[in-house]
mmCIF file of C-alpha atoms in Angstrom:
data_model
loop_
_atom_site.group_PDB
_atom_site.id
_atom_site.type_symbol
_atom_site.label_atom_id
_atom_site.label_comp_id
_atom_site.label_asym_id
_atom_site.label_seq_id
_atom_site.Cartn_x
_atom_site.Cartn_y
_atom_site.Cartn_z
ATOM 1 C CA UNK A 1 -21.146 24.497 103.089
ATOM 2 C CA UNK A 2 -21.602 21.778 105.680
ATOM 3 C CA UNK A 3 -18.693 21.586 108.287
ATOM 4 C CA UNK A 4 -18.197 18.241 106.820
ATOM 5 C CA UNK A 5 -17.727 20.242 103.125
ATOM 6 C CA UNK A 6 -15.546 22.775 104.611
ATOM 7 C CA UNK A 7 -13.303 20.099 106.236
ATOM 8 C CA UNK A 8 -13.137 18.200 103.478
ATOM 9 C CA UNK A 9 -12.209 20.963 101.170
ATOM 10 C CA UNK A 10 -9.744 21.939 103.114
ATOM 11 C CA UNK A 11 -7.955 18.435 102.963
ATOM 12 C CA UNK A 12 -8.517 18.453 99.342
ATOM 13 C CA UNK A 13 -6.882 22.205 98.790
ATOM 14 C CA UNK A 14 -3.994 21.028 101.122
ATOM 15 C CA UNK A 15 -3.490 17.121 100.011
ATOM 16 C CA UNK A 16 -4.440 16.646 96.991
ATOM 17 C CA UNK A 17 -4.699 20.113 95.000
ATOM 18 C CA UNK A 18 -1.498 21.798 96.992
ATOM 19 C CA UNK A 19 -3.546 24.814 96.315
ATOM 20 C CA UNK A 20 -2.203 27.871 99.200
ATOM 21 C CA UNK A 21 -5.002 30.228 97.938
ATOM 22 C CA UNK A 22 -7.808 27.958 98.584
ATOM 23 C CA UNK A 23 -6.560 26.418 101.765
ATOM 24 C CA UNK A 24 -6.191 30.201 103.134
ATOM 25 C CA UNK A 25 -9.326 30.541 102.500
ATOM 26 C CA UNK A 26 -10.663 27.702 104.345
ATOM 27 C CA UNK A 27 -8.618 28.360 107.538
ATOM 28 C CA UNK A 28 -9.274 30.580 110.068
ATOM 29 C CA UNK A 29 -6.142 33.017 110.699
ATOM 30 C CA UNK A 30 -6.168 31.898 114.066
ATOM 31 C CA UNK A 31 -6.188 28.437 113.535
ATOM 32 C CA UNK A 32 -5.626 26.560 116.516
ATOM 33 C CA UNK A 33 -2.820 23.662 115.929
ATOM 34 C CA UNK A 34 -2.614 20.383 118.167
ATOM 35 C CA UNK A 35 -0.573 18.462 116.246
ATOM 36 C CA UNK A 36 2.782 18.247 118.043
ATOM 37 C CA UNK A 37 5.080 19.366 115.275
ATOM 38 C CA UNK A 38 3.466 21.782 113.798
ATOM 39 C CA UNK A 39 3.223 25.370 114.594
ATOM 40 C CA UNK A 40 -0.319 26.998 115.056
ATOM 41 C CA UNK A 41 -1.586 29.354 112.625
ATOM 42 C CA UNK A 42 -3.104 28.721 109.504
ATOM 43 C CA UNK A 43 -0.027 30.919 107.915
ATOM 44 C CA UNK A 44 2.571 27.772 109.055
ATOM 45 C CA UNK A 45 0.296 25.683 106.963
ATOM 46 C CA UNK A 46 -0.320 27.315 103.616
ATOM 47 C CA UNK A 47 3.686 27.835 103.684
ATOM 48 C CA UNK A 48 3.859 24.191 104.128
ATOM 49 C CA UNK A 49 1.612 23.491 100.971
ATOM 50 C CA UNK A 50 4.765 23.572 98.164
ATOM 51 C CA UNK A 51 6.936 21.152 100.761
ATOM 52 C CA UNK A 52 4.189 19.088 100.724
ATOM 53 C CA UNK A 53 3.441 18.718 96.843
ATOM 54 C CA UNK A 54 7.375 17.904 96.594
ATOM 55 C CA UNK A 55 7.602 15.083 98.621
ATOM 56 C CA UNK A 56 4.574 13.075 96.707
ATOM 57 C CA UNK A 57 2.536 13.142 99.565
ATOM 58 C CA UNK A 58 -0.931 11.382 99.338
ATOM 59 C CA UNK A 59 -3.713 11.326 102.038
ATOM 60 C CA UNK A 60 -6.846 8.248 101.229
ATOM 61 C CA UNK A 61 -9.804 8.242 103.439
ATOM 62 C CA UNK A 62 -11.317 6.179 104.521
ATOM 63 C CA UNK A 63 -14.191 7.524 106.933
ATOM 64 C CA UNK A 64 -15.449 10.633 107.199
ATOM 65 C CA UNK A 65 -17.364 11.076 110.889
ATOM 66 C CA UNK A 66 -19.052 14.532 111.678
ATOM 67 C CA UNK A 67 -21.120 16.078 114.702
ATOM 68 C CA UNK A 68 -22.298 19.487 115.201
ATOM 69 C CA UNK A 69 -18.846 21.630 114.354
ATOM 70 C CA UNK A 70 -16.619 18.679 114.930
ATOM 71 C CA UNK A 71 -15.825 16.261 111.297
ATOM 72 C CA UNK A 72 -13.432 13.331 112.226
ATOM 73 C CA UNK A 73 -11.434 11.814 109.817
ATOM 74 C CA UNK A 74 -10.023 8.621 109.583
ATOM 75 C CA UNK A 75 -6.752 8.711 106.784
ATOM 76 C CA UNK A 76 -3.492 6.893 105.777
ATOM 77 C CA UNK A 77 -1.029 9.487 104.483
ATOM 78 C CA UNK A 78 1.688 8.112 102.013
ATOM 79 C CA UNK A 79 5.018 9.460 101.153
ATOM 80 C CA UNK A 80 4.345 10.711 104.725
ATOM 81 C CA UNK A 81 7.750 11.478 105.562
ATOM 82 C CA UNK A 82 7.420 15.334 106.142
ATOM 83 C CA UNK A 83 5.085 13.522 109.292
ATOM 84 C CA UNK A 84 7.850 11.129 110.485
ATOM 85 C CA UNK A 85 7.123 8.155 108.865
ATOM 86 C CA UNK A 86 6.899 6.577 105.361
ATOM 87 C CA UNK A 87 3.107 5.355 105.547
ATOM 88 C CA UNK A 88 0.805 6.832 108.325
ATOM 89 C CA UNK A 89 -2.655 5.575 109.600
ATOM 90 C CA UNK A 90 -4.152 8.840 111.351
ATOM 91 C CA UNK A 91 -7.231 10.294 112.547
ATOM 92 C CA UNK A 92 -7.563 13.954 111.859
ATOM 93 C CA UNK A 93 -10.340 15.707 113.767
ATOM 94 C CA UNK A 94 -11.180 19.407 112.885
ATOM 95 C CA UNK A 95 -13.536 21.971 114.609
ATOM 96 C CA UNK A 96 -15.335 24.790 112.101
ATOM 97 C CA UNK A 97 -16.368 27.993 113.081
ATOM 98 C CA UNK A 98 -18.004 30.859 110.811
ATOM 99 C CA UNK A 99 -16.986 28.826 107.597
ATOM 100 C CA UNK A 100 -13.946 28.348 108.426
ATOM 101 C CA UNK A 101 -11.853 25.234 109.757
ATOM 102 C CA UNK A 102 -10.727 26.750 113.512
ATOM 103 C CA UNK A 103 -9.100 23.852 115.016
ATOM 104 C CA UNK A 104 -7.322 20.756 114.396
ATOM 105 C CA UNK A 105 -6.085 17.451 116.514
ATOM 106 C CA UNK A 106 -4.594 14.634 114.950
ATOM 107 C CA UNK A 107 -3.099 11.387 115.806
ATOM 108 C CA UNK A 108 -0.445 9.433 113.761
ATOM 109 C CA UNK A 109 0.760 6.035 114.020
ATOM 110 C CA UNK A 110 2.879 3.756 111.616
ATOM 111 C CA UNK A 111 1.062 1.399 109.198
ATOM 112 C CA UNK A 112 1.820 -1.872 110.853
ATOM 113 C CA UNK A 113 1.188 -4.634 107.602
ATOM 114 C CA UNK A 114 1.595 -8.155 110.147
ATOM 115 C CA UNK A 115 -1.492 -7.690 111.904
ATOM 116 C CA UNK A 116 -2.669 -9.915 114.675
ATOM 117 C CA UNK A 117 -6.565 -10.533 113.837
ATOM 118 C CA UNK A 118 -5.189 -10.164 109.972
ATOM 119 C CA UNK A 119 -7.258 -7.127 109.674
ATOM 120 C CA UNK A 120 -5.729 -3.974 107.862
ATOM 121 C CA UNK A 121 -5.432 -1.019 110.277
ATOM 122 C CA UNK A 122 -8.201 0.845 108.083
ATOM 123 C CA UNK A 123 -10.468 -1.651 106.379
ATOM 124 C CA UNK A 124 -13.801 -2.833 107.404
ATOM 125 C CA UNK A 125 -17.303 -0.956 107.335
ATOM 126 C CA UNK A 126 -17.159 2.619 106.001
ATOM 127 C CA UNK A 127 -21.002 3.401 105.865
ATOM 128 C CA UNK A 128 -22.903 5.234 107.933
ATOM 129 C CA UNK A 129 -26.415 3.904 109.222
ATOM 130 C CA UNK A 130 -28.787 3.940 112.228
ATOM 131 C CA UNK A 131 -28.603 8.092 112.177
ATOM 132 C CA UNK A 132 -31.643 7.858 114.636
ATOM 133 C CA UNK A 133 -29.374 5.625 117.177
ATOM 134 C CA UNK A 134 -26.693 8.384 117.418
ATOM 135 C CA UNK A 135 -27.797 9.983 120.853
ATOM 136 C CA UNK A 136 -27.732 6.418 122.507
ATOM 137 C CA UNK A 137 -24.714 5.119 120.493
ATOM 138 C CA UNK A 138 -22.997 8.124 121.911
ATOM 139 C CA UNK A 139 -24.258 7.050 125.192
ATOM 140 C CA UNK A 140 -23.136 3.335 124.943
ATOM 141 C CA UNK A 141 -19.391 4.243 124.157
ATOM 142 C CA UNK A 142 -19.500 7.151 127.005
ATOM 143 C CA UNK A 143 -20.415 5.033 129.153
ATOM 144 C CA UNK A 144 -17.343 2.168 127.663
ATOM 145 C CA UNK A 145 -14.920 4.784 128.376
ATOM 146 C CA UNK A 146 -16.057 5.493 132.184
ATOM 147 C CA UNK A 147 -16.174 2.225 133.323
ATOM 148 C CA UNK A 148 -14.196 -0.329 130.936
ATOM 149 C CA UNK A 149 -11.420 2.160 129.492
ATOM 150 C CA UNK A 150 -11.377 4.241 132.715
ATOM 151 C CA UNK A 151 -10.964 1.216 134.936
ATOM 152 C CA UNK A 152 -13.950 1.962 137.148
ATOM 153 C CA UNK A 153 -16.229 -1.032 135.967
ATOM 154 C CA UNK A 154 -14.225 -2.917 133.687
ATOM 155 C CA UNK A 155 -16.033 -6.203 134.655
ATOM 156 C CA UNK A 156 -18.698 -4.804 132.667
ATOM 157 C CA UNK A 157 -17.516 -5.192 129.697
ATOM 158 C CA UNK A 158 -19.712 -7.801 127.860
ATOM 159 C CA UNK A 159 -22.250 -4.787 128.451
ATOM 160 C CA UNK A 160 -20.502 -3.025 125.967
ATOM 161 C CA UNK A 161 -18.355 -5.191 123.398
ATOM 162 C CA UNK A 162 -20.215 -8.067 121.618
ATOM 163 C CA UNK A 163 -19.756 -11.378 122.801
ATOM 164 C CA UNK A 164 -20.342 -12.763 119.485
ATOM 165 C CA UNK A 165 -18.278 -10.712 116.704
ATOM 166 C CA UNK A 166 -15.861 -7.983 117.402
ATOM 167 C CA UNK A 167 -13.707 -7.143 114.824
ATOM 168 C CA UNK A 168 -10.212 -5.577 115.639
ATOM 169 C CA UNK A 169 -8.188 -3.459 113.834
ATOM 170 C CA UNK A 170 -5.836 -2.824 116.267
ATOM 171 C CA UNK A 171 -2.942 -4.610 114.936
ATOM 172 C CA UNK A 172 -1.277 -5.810 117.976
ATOM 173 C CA UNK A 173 -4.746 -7.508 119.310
ATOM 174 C CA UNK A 174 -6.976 -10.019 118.080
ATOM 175 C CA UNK A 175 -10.499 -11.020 117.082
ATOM 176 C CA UNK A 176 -13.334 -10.922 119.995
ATOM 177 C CA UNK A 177 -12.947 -10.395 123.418
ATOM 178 C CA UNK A 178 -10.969 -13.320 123.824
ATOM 179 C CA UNK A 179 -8.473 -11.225 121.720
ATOM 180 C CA UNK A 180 -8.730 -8.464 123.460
ATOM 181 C CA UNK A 181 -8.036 -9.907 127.145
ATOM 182 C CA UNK A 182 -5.153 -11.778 126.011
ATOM 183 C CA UNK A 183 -3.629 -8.577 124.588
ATOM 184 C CA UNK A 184 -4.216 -6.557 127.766
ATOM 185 C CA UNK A 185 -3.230 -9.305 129.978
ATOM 186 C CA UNK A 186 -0.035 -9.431 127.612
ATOM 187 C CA UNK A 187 0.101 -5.196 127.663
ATOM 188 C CA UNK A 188 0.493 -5.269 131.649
ATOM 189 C CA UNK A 189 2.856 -7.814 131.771
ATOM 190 C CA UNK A 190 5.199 -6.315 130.024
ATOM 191 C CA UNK A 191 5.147 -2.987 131.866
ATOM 192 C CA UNK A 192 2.936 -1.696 129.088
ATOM 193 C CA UNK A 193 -0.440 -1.167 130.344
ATOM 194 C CA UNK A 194 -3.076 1.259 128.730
ATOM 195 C CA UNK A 195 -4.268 3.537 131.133
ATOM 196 C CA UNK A 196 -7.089 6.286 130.162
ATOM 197 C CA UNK A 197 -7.280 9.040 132.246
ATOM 198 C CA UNK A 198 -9.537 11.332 130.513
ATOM 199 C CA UNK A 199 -11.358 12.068 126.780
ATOM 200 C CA UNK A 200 -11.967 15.179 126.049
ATOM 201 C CA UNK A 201 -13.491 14.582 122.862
ATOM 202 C CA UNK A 202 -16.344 12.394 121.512
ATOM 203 C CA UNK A 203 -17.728 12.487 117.919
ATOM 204 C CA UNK A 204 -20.455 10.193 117.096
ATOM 205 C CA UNK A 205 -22.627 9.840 113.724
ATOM 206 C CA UNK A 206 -25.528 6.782 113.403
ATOM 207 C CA UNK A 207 -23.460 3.368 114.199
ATOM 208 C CA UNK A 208 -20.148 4.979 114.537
ATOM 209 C CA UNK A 209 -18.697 7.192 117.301
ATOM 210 C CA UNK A 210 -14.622 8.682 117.650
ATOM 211 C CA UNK A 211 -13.134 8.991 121.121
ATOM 212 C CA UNK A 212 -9.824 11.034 121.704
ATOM 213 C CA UNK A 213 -8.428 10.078 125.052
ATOM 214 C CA UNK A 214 -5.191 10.652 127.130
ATOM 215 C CA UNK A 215 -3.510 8.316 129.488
ATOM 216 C CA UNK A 216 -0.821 6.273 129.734
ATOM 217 C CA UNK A 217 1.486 3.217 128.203
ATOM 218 C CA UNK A 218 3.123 1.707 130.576
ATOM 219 C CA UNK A 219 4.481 5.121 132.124
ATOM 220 C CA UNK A 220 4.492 7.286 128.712
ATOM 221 C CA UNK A 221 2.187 9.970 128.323
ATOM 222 C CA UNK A 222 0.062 8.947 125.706
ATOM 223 C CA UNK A 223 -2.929 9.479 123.011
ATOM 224 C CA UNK A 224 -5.396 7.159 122.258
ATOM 225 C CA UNK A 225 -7.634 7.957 119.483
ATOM 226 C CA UNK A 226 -10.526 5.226 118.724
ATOM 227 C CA UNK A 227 -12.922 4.574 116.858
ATOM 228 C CA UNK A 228 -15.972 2.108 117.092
ATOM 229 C CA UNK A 229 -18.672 0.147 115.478
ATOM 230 C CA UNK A 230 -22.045 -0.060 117.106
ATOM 231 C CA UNK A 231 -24.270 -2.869 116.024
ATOM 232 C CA UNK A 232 -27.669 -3.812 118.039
ATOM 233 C CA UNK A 233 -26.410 -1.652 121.312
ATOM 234 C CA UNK A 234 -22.845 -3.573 121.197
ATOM 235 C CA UNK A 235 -19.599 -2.738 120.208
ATOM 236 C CA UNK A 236 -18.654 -4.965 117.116
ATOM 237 C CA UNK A 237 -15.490 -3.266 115.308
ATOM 238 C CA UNK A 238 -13.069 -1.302 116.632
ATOM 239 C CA UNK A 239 -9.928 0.957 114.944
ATOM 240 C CA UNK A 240 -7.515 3.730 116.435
ATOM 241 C CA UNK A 241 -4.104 4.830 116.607
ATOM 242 C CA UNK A 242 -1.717 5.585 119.647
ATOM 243 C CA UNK A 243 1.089 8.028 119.883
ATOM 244 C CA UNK A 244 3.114 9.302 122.403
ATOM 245 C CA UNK A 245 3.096 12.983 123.700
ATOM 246 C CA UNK A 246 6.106 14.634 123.868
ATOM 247 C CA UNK A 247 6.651 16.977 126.580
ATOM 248 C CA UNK A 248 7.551 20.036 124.127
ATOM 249 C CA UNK A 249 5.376 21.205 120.969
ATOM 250 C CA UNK A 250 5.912 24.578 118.820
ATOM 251 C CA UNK A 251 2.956 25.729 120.874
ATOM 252 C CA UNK A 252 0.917 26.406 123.998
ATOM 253 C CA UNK A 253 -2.182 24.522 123.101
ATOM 254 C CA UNK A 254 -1.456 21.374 123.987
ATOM 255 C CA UNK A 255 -2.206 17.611 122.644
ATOM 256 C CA UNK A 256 -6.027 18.492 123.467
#
């Protein structure tokens, strides 16, 4: 199987069949955990399986994303409580090694419904094109996150966002650029600012590519997972979720 089947699989043995045998199967024994409230192991997530059937649980996706041993996944979880929350929007991003799914980092946010572009948080284009534009697609958002996101260029940004249609998903911000600047300009007034400081990982696949960053709101550590749209060398859609990272997890490994 394709890293993309073996991820998949194991979200299906886990979400959707609650099936231990098959998920243990899938995950390496040393399955490194990044989410920050679950243990790491694969064995603290097969015992997790019956909890997880119980509480009605369902996981929809939406995109599926992959790159050499990396598969991003872009989800809502409902009945999500066991997660914190009743209805999640979440990216799930898993590494696989040897046939087996060896890593995981995830990022959860609360389905906001009152939107300010009047976008949902997860609809929009789904299919994957341009394959041969995935090397400078890649490039494009790179270079987005050193000098717009990062802060070292941000002038530049009508090199990277379209000037004509961008499409928001990001429920606190609205359509264009127009949008966007009024929502940052509104972020950093009220002591809220989005800082990036550094992304260690970026997945990218034809006209779409994932970024997971850390930075800062306002003063709160926190991680920004996005996801963009690449249309004619511009960015023209754009999801993610942001959550905050606590400073204690039930392991060493970190948020990245």
């Amino acid at each position: 199987m394709t890293p993309r089947e073996i991820a998949l699989s194991a979200v299906q043995a886990i979400f959707a069949d609650f099936d231990p045998v098959k998920a243990e199967a899938l995950l390496a024994p040393d399955y490194i955990q990044h989410n920050v409230g679950v243990p790491t192991g694969a064995a603290p997530i097969v015992g997790f399986i019956p909890a997880l059937q119980e509480s009605g649980i369902k996981c929809t996706i939406h995109r599926v994303i992959s790159e050499g041993d990396l598969v991003v996944l872009h989800v809502t979880y409902e009945n999500a409580q066991a997660f914190g929350g009743d209805t999640l929007v979440a990216f799930d991003v898993f590494r696989v090694e040897n046939g087996k799914v060896a890593e995981h980092w995830d990022n959860l946010q609360p389905l906001v419904t009152q939107t300010a572009s009047g976008h949902v948080m997860t609809d929009g284009a789904a299919d994957i094109k341009d394959l041969d534009k995935t090397a400078s697609n890649k490039a494009l958002i790179e270079g987005f996150v050193r000098e717009v996101l990062q802060g070292r260029a941000p002038e530049r940004v009508t090199d990277y966002i379209s000037t004509t249609h961008y499409t928001q998903h990001n429920p606190l911000v609205a359509d264009g650029l127009d949008g966007l600047g009024a929502a940052m300009q509104a972020f950093a007034e009220a002591g809220q600012a989005m800082t990036y400081a550094r992304t260690p990982l970026i997945v990218a696949e034809g006209n779409f590519v994932f970024t997971a960053s850390e930075g800062k709101l306002g003063d709160v550590p926190t991680a920004f997972f996005d996801l963009f749209r690449i249309e004619d060398g511009k960015i023209v859609e754009h999801w993610d979720t942001l959550s905050t990272i606590p400073d204690e997890m039930p392991h060493s490994n970190g948020k990245f």
